[in-house]
XYZ file of C-alpha atoms in Angstrom:
111
model
C 96.550 158.653 113.981
C 99.547 156.585 115.134
C 102.795 157.077 113.353
C 104.518 154.028 111.841
C 107.977 153.493 113.303
C 110.911 151.433 112.047
C 111.795 150.173 115.543
C 108.678 147.977 115.600
C 106.841 149.972 118.244
C 104.215 152.635 118.248
C 104.683 153.775 121.844
C 107.522 156.184 121.127
C 110.119 154.604 123.431
C 111.357 151.808 121.149
C 110.178 148.895 123.313
C 107.559 147.552 120.916
C 107.486 143.766 120.686
C 108.193 142.139 117.339
C 107.391 138.615 116.253
C 110.341 136.289 115.981
C 109.970 133.626 113.337
C 112.027 130.499 113.205
C 111.922 128.136 110.293
C 112.041 124.474 111.160
C 113.499 121.875 108.895
C 110.869 119.292 108.060
C 111.765 115.911 109.449
C 111.763 113.269 106.773
C 109.582 110.235 107.385
C 111.649 107.049 107.655
C 111.486 104.723 104.677
C 108.906 102.037 105.444
C 109.865 98.364 105.269
C 107.528 95.379 105.006
C 108.229 92.288 107.081
C 107.471 89.167 105.037
C 106.947 85.622 106.232
C 107.770 82.811 103.822
C 105.973 79.504 103.525
C 107.669 76.165 104.130
C 106.320 72.631 104.285
C 107.478 71.904 107.837
C 106.562 74.710 110.241
C 103.175 74.031 111.877
C 100.428 76.543 111.176
C 99.861 76.980 114.904
C 103.482 78.091 115.341
C 103.124 80.684 112.568
C 99.975 82.033 114.244
C 101.840 82.178 117.573
C 104.679 84.185 115.968
C 102.232 86.621 114.391
C 100.471 87.125 117.718
C 103.648 87.412 119.766
C 105.850 89.582 117.536
C 103.290 91.504 115.476
C 100.559 91.928 118.115
C 97.851 90.382 115.925
C 94.681 88.926 117.354
C 93.808 85.308 116.579
C 91.634 86.206 113.581
C 94.214 88.461 111.901
C 97.073 86.040 112.611
C 95.101 83.146 111.147
C 94.244 85.197 108.055
C 97.917 86.103 107.452
C 99.048 82.516 108.140
C 96.575 81.161 105.568
C 97.731 83.762 103.047
C 101.357 82.692 103.608
C 100.348 79.026 103.308
C 98.390 79.537 100.074
C 100.467 82.203 98.310
C 103.951 81.344 99.607
C 104.586 84.730 101.221
C 102.639 87.199 103.360
C 103.063 90.650 104.864
C 103.255 90.727 108.663
C 103.449 94.507 108.936
C 105.180 97.698 107.805
C 107.750 99.394 110.031
C 110.853 101.573 110.058
C 114.027 99.713 109.062
C 115.253 99.232 112.633
C 111.923 97.905 113.893
C 111.487 95.618 110.864
C 115.007 94.256 111.279
C 114.381 93.565 114.968
C 111.106 91.754 114.260
C 112.757 89.589 111.578
C 115.511 88.644 114.052
C 112.997 87.865 116.787
C 110.950 85.573 114.537
C 114.036 83.817 113.152
C 115.540 83.302 116.626
C 112.245 82.020 118.040
C 111.816 79.609 115.112
C 115.373 78.327 115.531
C 114.877 77.827 119.295
C 111.793 75.761 118.502
C 113.546 73.857 115.701
C 111.372 75.196 112.877
C 112.717 76.315 109.485
C 110.373 79.328 109.339
C 111.874 82.185 107.313
C 111.157 85.865 107.650
C 112.626 88.771 105.670
C 112.095 92.455 104.945
C 111.796 94.645 101.870
C 111.258 98.322 101.130
C 107.560 99.109 101.074
C-alpha cells in the first residue's frame, strides 16, 4: 500500500507532479447595438437595397425585405453589432448617402 505524502508525490524523493490550476476571469460579452435605417420620402428604394448589400452583406432577397420593412414601418433593423462596428456601419451608410446626395438616415441603439 502506498503511503500518502504531503509533498504531492508517492515516489519517496519529493518530485511528484502536482496540478497547477489557474482561474481565468470571464470576458464580458460586448453590449450589442442595433443599426437602424430610417425611412424618408426621397431616397430611392434601389439605393437603400444597395446600402444593405454593400455595408451589411445582405443578399438581394434579404436587402429587399429590410428595405420594404423600412418603407412600410418607417424604421428597420439592418443588423446587431458591437458598438464600434455599429458606429462604423452608421458612418459608412451616412457618408455614402451624402456622396450620392440622398437624405438617407441611419442610427444605432442598444439591443
